[in-house]
Amino acid sequence: MHDNVDISRELQDTKHLFEDLLLTQAQSTGGGAGGASTEQKLTDIATDILSKLPSTFDIDEAVEKYPVKYEESMNTVLVQEMERFNRLCGVIKTSLLNLQKAIKGLVVMSESLEQVAGSLMVGKVPELWSKNSYPSLKPLGSYINDLVARLKFLKTWYANDKPTCFWISAFYFNQAFLTGVKQNYARKYTIPIDKLDLDFEVLPCDDIDQHPEDGAYVKGLFLEGARWDNKKMSLAESLPKILYDTVPVLCVDTT
């Protein structure tokens, strides 16, 4: 058995231990000096998160700049992604602003706001956000940093046109992007989309600065339990103490 298996098991055991410890902590946000301290911490956390989130995307301007085109499905993918992230950011911002008002006594501290407060205090993503979010296992701090990076990716795409290499992990709904790749190919060569399958090729590079003739270049994937050997261009056994290995650029195409 590989040494990394023991590391993974011990990390999981540690994670479960700390999750159980967090459950024993008091979740109350009011009363006494401790309550005042908790309220200040919640206010600081909410303020910090709100300061990191940019303004929402202007969908009308995005539709005008990237209209629906028969030959370019990625325009639709971009606009739809902006709409999804706008909804997510709206939920996050509204809950944080309402939490700040509830702490000040301006609105009632509802059950959902209490759950948000409890999650913020232990560094977890609130359930209210998760229900409106893309899948993520990250803790609160990493989740917000990741969200900001995804928003930056979309903002750069909007400002500078379609990227030469897509950060596939940044998409809220990856399936829409992959369907767009197939749709572009199907319309270009007049082939029914239901007769196409996705295929991929691993390239020996971490980034690329040109568009493929067909398909799309993607990055942002990782391997667990294996690694990619660029010399042999094949999967290989993980190196000791490296649990996750970065996958090089993939050329996603259709067959």
mmCIF file of C-alpha atoms in Angstrom:
data_model
loop_
_atom_site.group_PDB
_atom_site.id
_atom_site.type_symbol
_atom_site.label_atom_id
_atom_site.label_comp_id
_atom_site.label_asym_id
_atom_site.label_seq_id
_atom_site.Cartn_x
_atom_site.Cartn_y
_atom_site.Cartn_z
ATOM 1 C CA MET A 1 0.000 0.000 0.000
ATOM 2 C CA HIS A 2 1.284 3.471 -0.910
ATOM 3 C CA ASP A 3 2.515 5.732 1.904
ATOM 4 C CA ASN A 4 0.095 8.439 0.772
ATOM 5 C CA VAL A 5 -2.838 6.225 1.775
ATOM 6 C CA ASP A 6 -1.843 6.512 5.432
ATOM 7 C CA ILE A 7 -1.488 10.287 5.074
ATOM 8 C CA SER A 8 -4.957 10.575 3.530
ATOM 9 C CA ARG A 9 -6.485 8.425 6.266
ATOM 10 C CA GLU A 10 -4.842 10.445 9.021
ATOM 11 C CA LEU A 11 -5.976 13.707 7.425
ATOM 12 C CA GLN A 12 -9.543 12.404 7.297
ATOM 13 C CA ASP A 13 -9.400 11.308 10.942
ATOM 14 C CA THR A 14 -8.084 14.728 11.949
ATOM 15 C CA LYS A 15 -10.804 16.460 9.936
ATOM 16 C CA HIS A 16 -13.544 14.432 11.605
ATOM 17 C CA LEU A 17 -12.029 15.105 15.030
ATOM 18 C CA PHE A 18 -12.033 18.858 14.556
ATOM 19 C CA GLU A 19 -15.545 18.789 13.102
ATOM 20 C CA ASP A 20 -16.744 17.015 16.245
ATOM 21 C CA LEU A 21 -14.911 19.528 18.441
ATOM 22 C CA LEU A 22 -16.561 22.430 16.615
ATOM 23 C CA LEU A 23 -19.975 20.925 17.324
ATOM 24 C CA THR A 24 -19.302 21.236 21.053
ATOM 25 C CA GLN A 25 -18.662 24.976 20.846
ATOM 26 C CA ALA A 26 -21.376 27.350 21.956
ATOM 27 C CA GLN A 27 -23.148 28.927 18.998
ATOM 28 C CA SER A 28 -24.866 31.737 20.904
ATOM 29 C CA THR A 29 -24.283 35.232 19.539
ATOM 30 C CA GLY A 30 -25.691 37.322 22.366
ATOM 31 C CA GLY A 31 -25.437 38.127 26.032
ATOM 32 C CA GLY A 32 -22.572 39.215 28.291
ATOM 33 C CA ALA A 33 -19.040 40.204 27.418
ATOM 34 C CA GLY A 34 -18.522 37.005 25.463
ATOM 35 C CA GLY A 35 -21.593 37.802 23.388
ATOM 36 C CA ALA A 36 -20.307 41.274 22.602
ATOM 37 C CA SER A 37 -17.011 39.772 21.496
ATOM 38 C CA THR A 38 -18.817 37.275 19.277
ATOM 39 C CA GLU A 39 -20.946 40.013 17.730
ATOM 40 C CA GLN A 40 -17.837 42.037 16.916
ATOM 41 C CA LYS A 41 -16.162 39.010 15.353
ATOM 42 C CA LEU A 42 -19.219 38.328 13.203
ATOM 43 C CA THR A 43 -19.350 41.961 12.127
ATOM 44 C CA ASP A 44 -15.665 41.883 11.189
ATOM 45 C CA ILE A 45 -16.028 38.639 9.219
ATOM 46 C CA ALA A 46 -19.069 39.913 7.337
ATOM 47 C CA THR A 47 -17.375 43.229 6.561
ATOM 48 C CA ASP A 48 -14.232 41.476 5.334
ATOM 49 C CA ILE A 49 -16.165 39.160 2.998
ATOM 50 C CA LEU A 50 -18.303 41.987 1.630
ATOM 51 C CA SER A 51 -15.177 44.026 0.909
ATOM 52 C CA LYS A 52 -13.723 41.190 -1.189
ATOM 53 C CA LEU A 53 -16.773 40.580 -3.359
ATOM 54 C CA PRO A 54 -16.905 42.746 -6.499
ATOM 55 C CA SER A 55 -20.054 44.331 -7.886
ATOM 56 C CA THR A 56 -22.411 42.085 -9.828
ATOM 57 C CA PHE A 57 -22.042 41.620 -13.565
ATOM 58 C CA ASP A 58 -24.136 43.818 -15.839
ATOM 59 C CA ILE A 59 -26.034 41.179 -17.795
ATOM 60 C CA ASP A 60 -27.518 43.648 -20.292
ATOM 61 C CA GLU A 61 -24.048 44.880 -21.265
ATOM 62 C CA ALA A 62 -22.772 41.296 -21.439
ATOM 63 C CA VAL A 63 -25.618 40.285 -23.783
ATOM 64 C CA GLU A 64 -24.894 43.299 -25.963
ATOM 65 C CA LYS A 65 -21.160 42.557 -26.156
ATOM 66 C CA TYR A 66 -21.570 38.770 -26.444
ATOM 67 C CA PRO A 67 -24.892 38.209 -28.253
ATOM 68 C CA VAL A 68 -26.315 34.813 -29.073
ATOM 69 C CA LYS A 69 -24.500 33.541 -32.161
ATOM 70 C CA TYR A 70 -25.141 30.374 -34.126
ATOM 71 C CA GLU A 71 -21.419 29.771 -34.656
ATOM 72 C CA GLU A 72 -20.232 30.687 -31.130
ATOM 73 C CA SER A 73 -21.965 28.972 -28.224
ATOM 74 C CA MET A 74 -19.402 30.274 -25.739
ATOM 75 C CA ASN A 75 -21.146 33.657 -25.765
ATOM 76 C CA THR A 76 -24.204 32.028 -24.220
ATOM 77 C CA VAL A 77 -22.044 30.073 -21.780
ATOM 78 C CA LEU A 78 -20.408 33.287 -20.537
ATOM 79 C CA VAL A 79 -23.684 35.158 -20.030
ATOM 80 C CA GLN A 80 -25.304 32.211 -18.241
ATOM 81 C CA GLU A 81 -22.298 31.835 -15.957
ATOM 82 C CA MET A 82 -22.499 35.529 -15.085
ATOM 83 C CA GLU A 83 -26.167 35.108 -14.195
ATOM 84 C CA ARG A 84 -25.439 32.115 -11.952
ATOM 85 C CA PHE A 85 -22.645 33.893 -10.102
ATOM 86 C CA ASN A 86 -24.789 37.016 -9.749
ATOM 87 C CA ARG A 87 -27.433 34.921 -7.968
ATOM 88 C CA LEU A 88 -24.843 33.335 -5.676
ATOM 89 C CA CYS A 89 -23.204 36.652 -4.806
ATOM 90 C CA GLY A 90 -26.638 38.144 -4.228
ATOM 91 C CA VAL A 91 -27.454 35.460 -1.659
ATOM 92 C CA ILE A 92 -24.102 35.941 0.091
ATOM 93 C CA LYS A 93 -24.296 39.735 0.185
ATOM 94 C CA THR A 94 -27.943 39.828 1.303
ATOM 95 C CA SER A 95 -27.371 37.346 4.137
ATOM 96 C CA LEU A 96 -24.280 39.197 5.379
ATOM 97 C CA LEU A 97 -25.964 42.599 5.255
ATOM 98 C CA ASN A 98 -29.019 41.243 7.080
ATOM 99 C CA LEU A 99 -26.745 39.617 9.651
ATOM 100 C CA GLN A 100 -25.057 42.946 10.321
ATOM 101 C CA LYS A 101 -28.483 44.583 10.717
ATOM 102 C CA ALA A 102 -29.613 41.799 13.068
ATOM 103 C CA ILE A 103 -26.518 42.267 15.238
ATOM 104 C CA LYS A 104 -27.395 45.964 15.518
ATOM 105 C CA GLY A 105 -30.997 45.116 16.368
ATOM 106 C CA LEU A 106 -32.424 46.624 13.192
ATOM 107 C CA VAL A 107 -34.012 43.364 12.002
ATOM 108 C CA VAL A 108 -34.991 40.092 13.658
ATOM 109 C CA MET A 109 -32.275 37.449 13.977
ATOM 110 C CA SER A 110 -34.056 34.703 12.055
ATOM 111 C CA GLU A 111 -33.180 31.020 12.203
ATOM 112 C CA SER A 112 -31.425 31.191 8.841
ATOM 113 C CA LEU A 113 -29.327 34.156 9.995
ATOM 114 C CA GLU A 114 -28.411 32.282 13.180
ATOM 115 C CA GLN A 115 -27.223 29.362 11.057
ATOM 116 C CA VAL A 116 -25.169 31.745 8.923
ATOM 117 C CA ALA A 117 -23.643 33.281 12.068
ATOM 118 C CA GLY A 118 -22.847 29.875 13.538
ATOM 119 C CA SER A 119 -21.096 28.752 10.362
ATOM 120 C CA LEU A 120 -19.089 31.971 10.069
ATOM 121 C CA MET A 121 -17.820 31.606 13.639
ATOM 122 C CA VAL A 122 -16.385 28.145 12.953
ATOM 123 C CA GLY A 123 -15.055 28.901 9.474
ATOM 124 C CA LYS A 124 -17.618 26.862 7.518
ATOM 125 C CA VAL A 125 -19.588 27.812 4.428
ATOM 126 C CA PRO A 126 -23.196 28.474 5.546
ATOM 127 C CA GLU A 127 -25.791 26.001 4.302
ATOM 128 C CA LEU A 128 -27.772 28.899 2.819
ATOM 129 C CA TRP A 129 -24.830 29.660 0.528
ATOM 130 C CA SER A 130 -24.133 26.025 -0.316
ATOM 131 C CA LYS A 131 -27.685 25.527 -1.551
ATOM 132 C CA ASN A 132 -27.129 28.287 -4.102
ATOM 133 C CA SER A 133 -23.500 27.492 -4.863
ATOM 134 C CA TYR A 134 -21.403 25.282 -7.088
ATOM 135 C CA PRO A 135 -20.102 22.120 -5.325
ATOM 136 C CA SER A 136 -17.223 22.915 -2.966
ATOM 137 C CA LEU A 137 -15.560 21.220 0.003
ATOM 138 C CA LYS A 138 -13.454 24.244 0.927
ATOM 139 C CA PRO A 139 -13.658 25.964 4.330
ATOM 140 C CA LEU A 140 -14.989 29.515 4.506
ATOM 141 C CA GLY A 141 -11.764 31.455 3.867
ATOM 142 C CA SER A 142 -10.654 29.302 0.950
ATOM 143 C CA TYR A 143 -14.177 29.284 -0.463
ATOM 144 C CA ILE A 144 -14.319 33.085 -0.610
ATOM 145 C CA ASN A 145 -10.850 33.314 -2.181
ATOM 146 C CA ASP A 146 -11.855 30.692 -4.738
ATOM 147 C CA LEU A 147 -15.105 32.530 -5.498
ATOM 148 C CA VAL A 148 -13.245 35.802 -6.051
ATOM 149 C CA ALA A 149 -10.815 34.019 -8.401
ATOM 150 C CA ARG A 150 -13.732 32.565 -10.403
ATOM 151 C CA LEU A 151 -15.336 35.987 -10.692
ATOM 152 C CA LYS A 152 -12.018 37.417 -11.879
ATOM 153 C CA PHE A 153 -11.812 34.714 -14.560
ATOM 154 C CA LEU A 154 -15.235 35.690 -15.909
ATOM 155 C CA LYS A 155 -14.420 39.400 -15.693
ATOM 156 C CA THR A 156 -11.209 38.858 -17.690
ATOM 157 C CA TRP A 157 -13.118 36.809 -20.274
ATOM 158 C CA TYR A 158 -15.686 39.601 -20.593
ATOM 159 C CA ALA A 159 -13.015 42.295 -20.947
ATOM 160 C CA ASN A 160 -10.552 40.482 -23.222
ATOM 161 C CA ASP A 161 -12.710 38.066 -25.242
ATOM 162 C CA LYS A 162 -12.710 34.266 -25.120
ATOM 163 C CA PRO A 163 -9.575 32.891 -23.389
ATOM 164 C CA THR A 164 -7.176 30.634 -25.246
ATOM 165 C CA CYS A 165 -7.206 28.198 -22.329
ATOM 166 C CA PHE A 166 -10.285 27.857 -20.126
ATOM 167 C CA TRP A 167 -10.009 27.385 -16.358
ATOM 168 C CA ILE A 168 -12.580 24.606 -16.295
ATOM 169 C CA SER A 169 -12.746 24.523 -12.499
ATOM 170 C CA ALA A 170 -13.990 28.119 -12.512
ATOM 171 C CA PHE A 171 -17.322 27.299 -14.100
ATOM 172 C CA TYR A 172 -20.418 27.130 -11.955
ATOM 173 C CA PHE A 173 -21.940 24.585 -14.353
ATOM 174 C CA ASN A 174 -19.184 22.729 -16.197
ATOM 175 C CA GLN A 175 -21.628 20.708 -18.278
ATOM 176 C CA ALA A 176 -22.811 23.859 -20.082
ATOM 177 C CA PHE A 177 -19.251 24.600 -21.173
ATOM 178 C CA LEU A 178 -18.698 21.058 -22.454
ATOM 179 C CA THR A 179 -22.028 21.166 -24.284
ATOM 180 C CA GLY A 180 -20.920 24.449 -25.856
ATOM 181 C CA VAL A 181 -17.758 22.771 -27.144
ATOM 182 C CA LYS A 182 -19.833 20.025 -28.774
ATOM 183 C CA GLN A 183 -22.364 22.511 -30.121
ATOM 184 C CA ASN A 184 -19.703 24.641 -31.826
ATOM 185 C CA TYR A 185 -18.294 21.560 -33.524
ATOM 186 C CA ALA A 186 -21.718 20.252 -34.534
ATOM 187 C CA ARG A 187 -22.753 23.554 -36.099
ATOM 188 C CA LYS A 188 -19.399 24.067 -37.833
ATOM 189 C CA TYR A 189 -19.485 20.668 -39.553
ATOM 190 C CA THR A 190 -23.298 20.244 -39.708
ATOM 191 C CA ILE A 191 -23.357 17.103 -37.574
ATOM 192 C CA PRO A 192 -26.183 16.208 -35.145
ATOM 193 C CA ILE A 193 -24.905 16.949 -31.650
ATOM 194 C CA ASP A 194 -26.318 13.706 -30.244
ATOM 195 C CA LYS A 195 -23.937 11.775 -32.510
ATOM 196 C CA LEU A 196 -20.850 13.446 -31.028
ATOM 197 C CA ASP A 197 -18.760 12.328 -28.065
ATOM 198 C CA LEU A 198 -16.137 14.265 -26.139
ATOM 199 C CA ASP A 199 -12.506 13.208 -26.342
ATOM 200 C CA PHE A 200 -9.373 14.722 -24.862
ATOM 201 C CA GLU A 201 -5.627 14.821 -25.292
ATOM 202 C CA VAL A 202 -3.112 15.724 -22.582
ATOM 203 C CA LEU A 203 -0.593 18.324 -23.714
ATOM 204 C CA PRO A 204 2.928 18.643 -22.208
ATOM 205 C CA CYS A 205 2.411 22.213 -20.958
ATOM 206 C CA ASP A 206 0.762 24.117 -18.115
ATOM 207 C CA ASP A 207 -0.696 26.883 -20.281
ATOM 208 C CA ILE A 208 -1.111 27.766 -23.936
ATOM 209 C CA ASP A 209 -1.561 31.048 -25.801
ATOM 210 C CA GLN A 210 -3.446 30.024 -28.936
ATOM 211 C CA HIS A 211 -6.884 28.661 -29.762
ATOM 212 C CA PRO A 212 -7.240 25.139 -31.159
ATOM 213 C CA GLU A 213 -8.759 24.661 -34.596
ATOM 214 C CA ASP A 214 -11.617 22.721 -32.984
ATOM 215 C CA GLY A 215 -12.584 22.087 -29.381
ATOM 216 C CA ALA A 216 -11.044 23.974 -26.468
ATOM 217 C CA TYR A 217 -7.973 23.963 -24.255
ATOM 218 C CA VAL A 218 -8.718 23.581 -20.543
ATOM 219 C CA LYS A 219 -6.722 23.616 -17.327
ATOM 220 C CA GLY A 220 -7.448 23.464 -13.604
ATOM 221 C CA LEU A 221 -7.872 19.719 -13.058
ATOM 222 C CA PHE A 222 -6.112 17.591 -10.448
ATOM 223 C CA LEU A 223 -5.331 13.919 -9.931
ATOM 224 C CA GLU A 224 -5.703 12.084 -6.629
ATOM 225 C CA GLY A 225 -4.045 8.699 -6.203
ATOM 226 C CA ALA A 226 -1.912 9.161 -9.315
ATOM 227 C CA ARG A 227 0.087 11.764 -11.228
ATOM 228 C CA TRP A 228 0.764 12.651 -14.835
ATOM 229 C CA ASP A 229 4.240 11.861 -16.162
ATOM 230 C CA ASN A 230 5.071 14.421 -18.869
ATOM 231 C CA LYS A 231 8.065 12.429 -20.084
ATOM 232 C CA LYS A 232 6.155 9.194 -20.649
ATOM 233 C CA MET A 233 2.863 11.028 -21.345
ATOM 234 C CA SER A 234 0.971 8.597 -19.162
ATOM 235 C CA LEU A 235 -0.356 8.130 -15.652
ATOM 236 C CA ALA A 236 2.178 7.165 -13.007
ATOM 237 C CA GLU A 237 2.265 6.398 -9.300
ATOM 238 C CA SER A 238 1.967 9.369 -6.949
ATOM 239 C CA LEU A 239 5.150 10.784 -5.487
ATOM 240 C CA PRO A 240 5.519 10.398 -1.697
ATOM 241 C CA LYS A 241 3.721 13.090 0.355
ATOM 242 C CA ILE A 242 2.083 14.609 -2.754
ATOM 243 C CA LEU A 243 -1.618 13.761 -2.504
ATOM 244 C CA TYR A 244 -2.862 15.874 -5.397
ATOM 245 C CA ASP A 245 -1.081 16.409 -8.693
ATOM 246 C CA THR A 246 -1.874 19.080 -11.275
ATOM 247 C CA VAL A 247 -3.069 17.865 -14.659
ATOM 248 C CA PRO A 248 -1.424 19.649 -17.628
ATOM 249 C CA VAL A 249 -3.479 21.420 -20.280
ATOM 250 C CA LEU A 250 -6.095 19.236 -21.969
ATOM 251 C CA CYS A 251 -7.356 19.655 -25.484
ATOM 252 C CA VAL A 252 -11.054 18.793 -25.286
ATOM 253 C CA ASP A 253 -12.405 17.877 -28.703
ATOM 254 C CA THR A 254 -15.267 15.896 -30.214
ATOM 255 C CA THR A 255 -15.367 12.657 -32.151
#
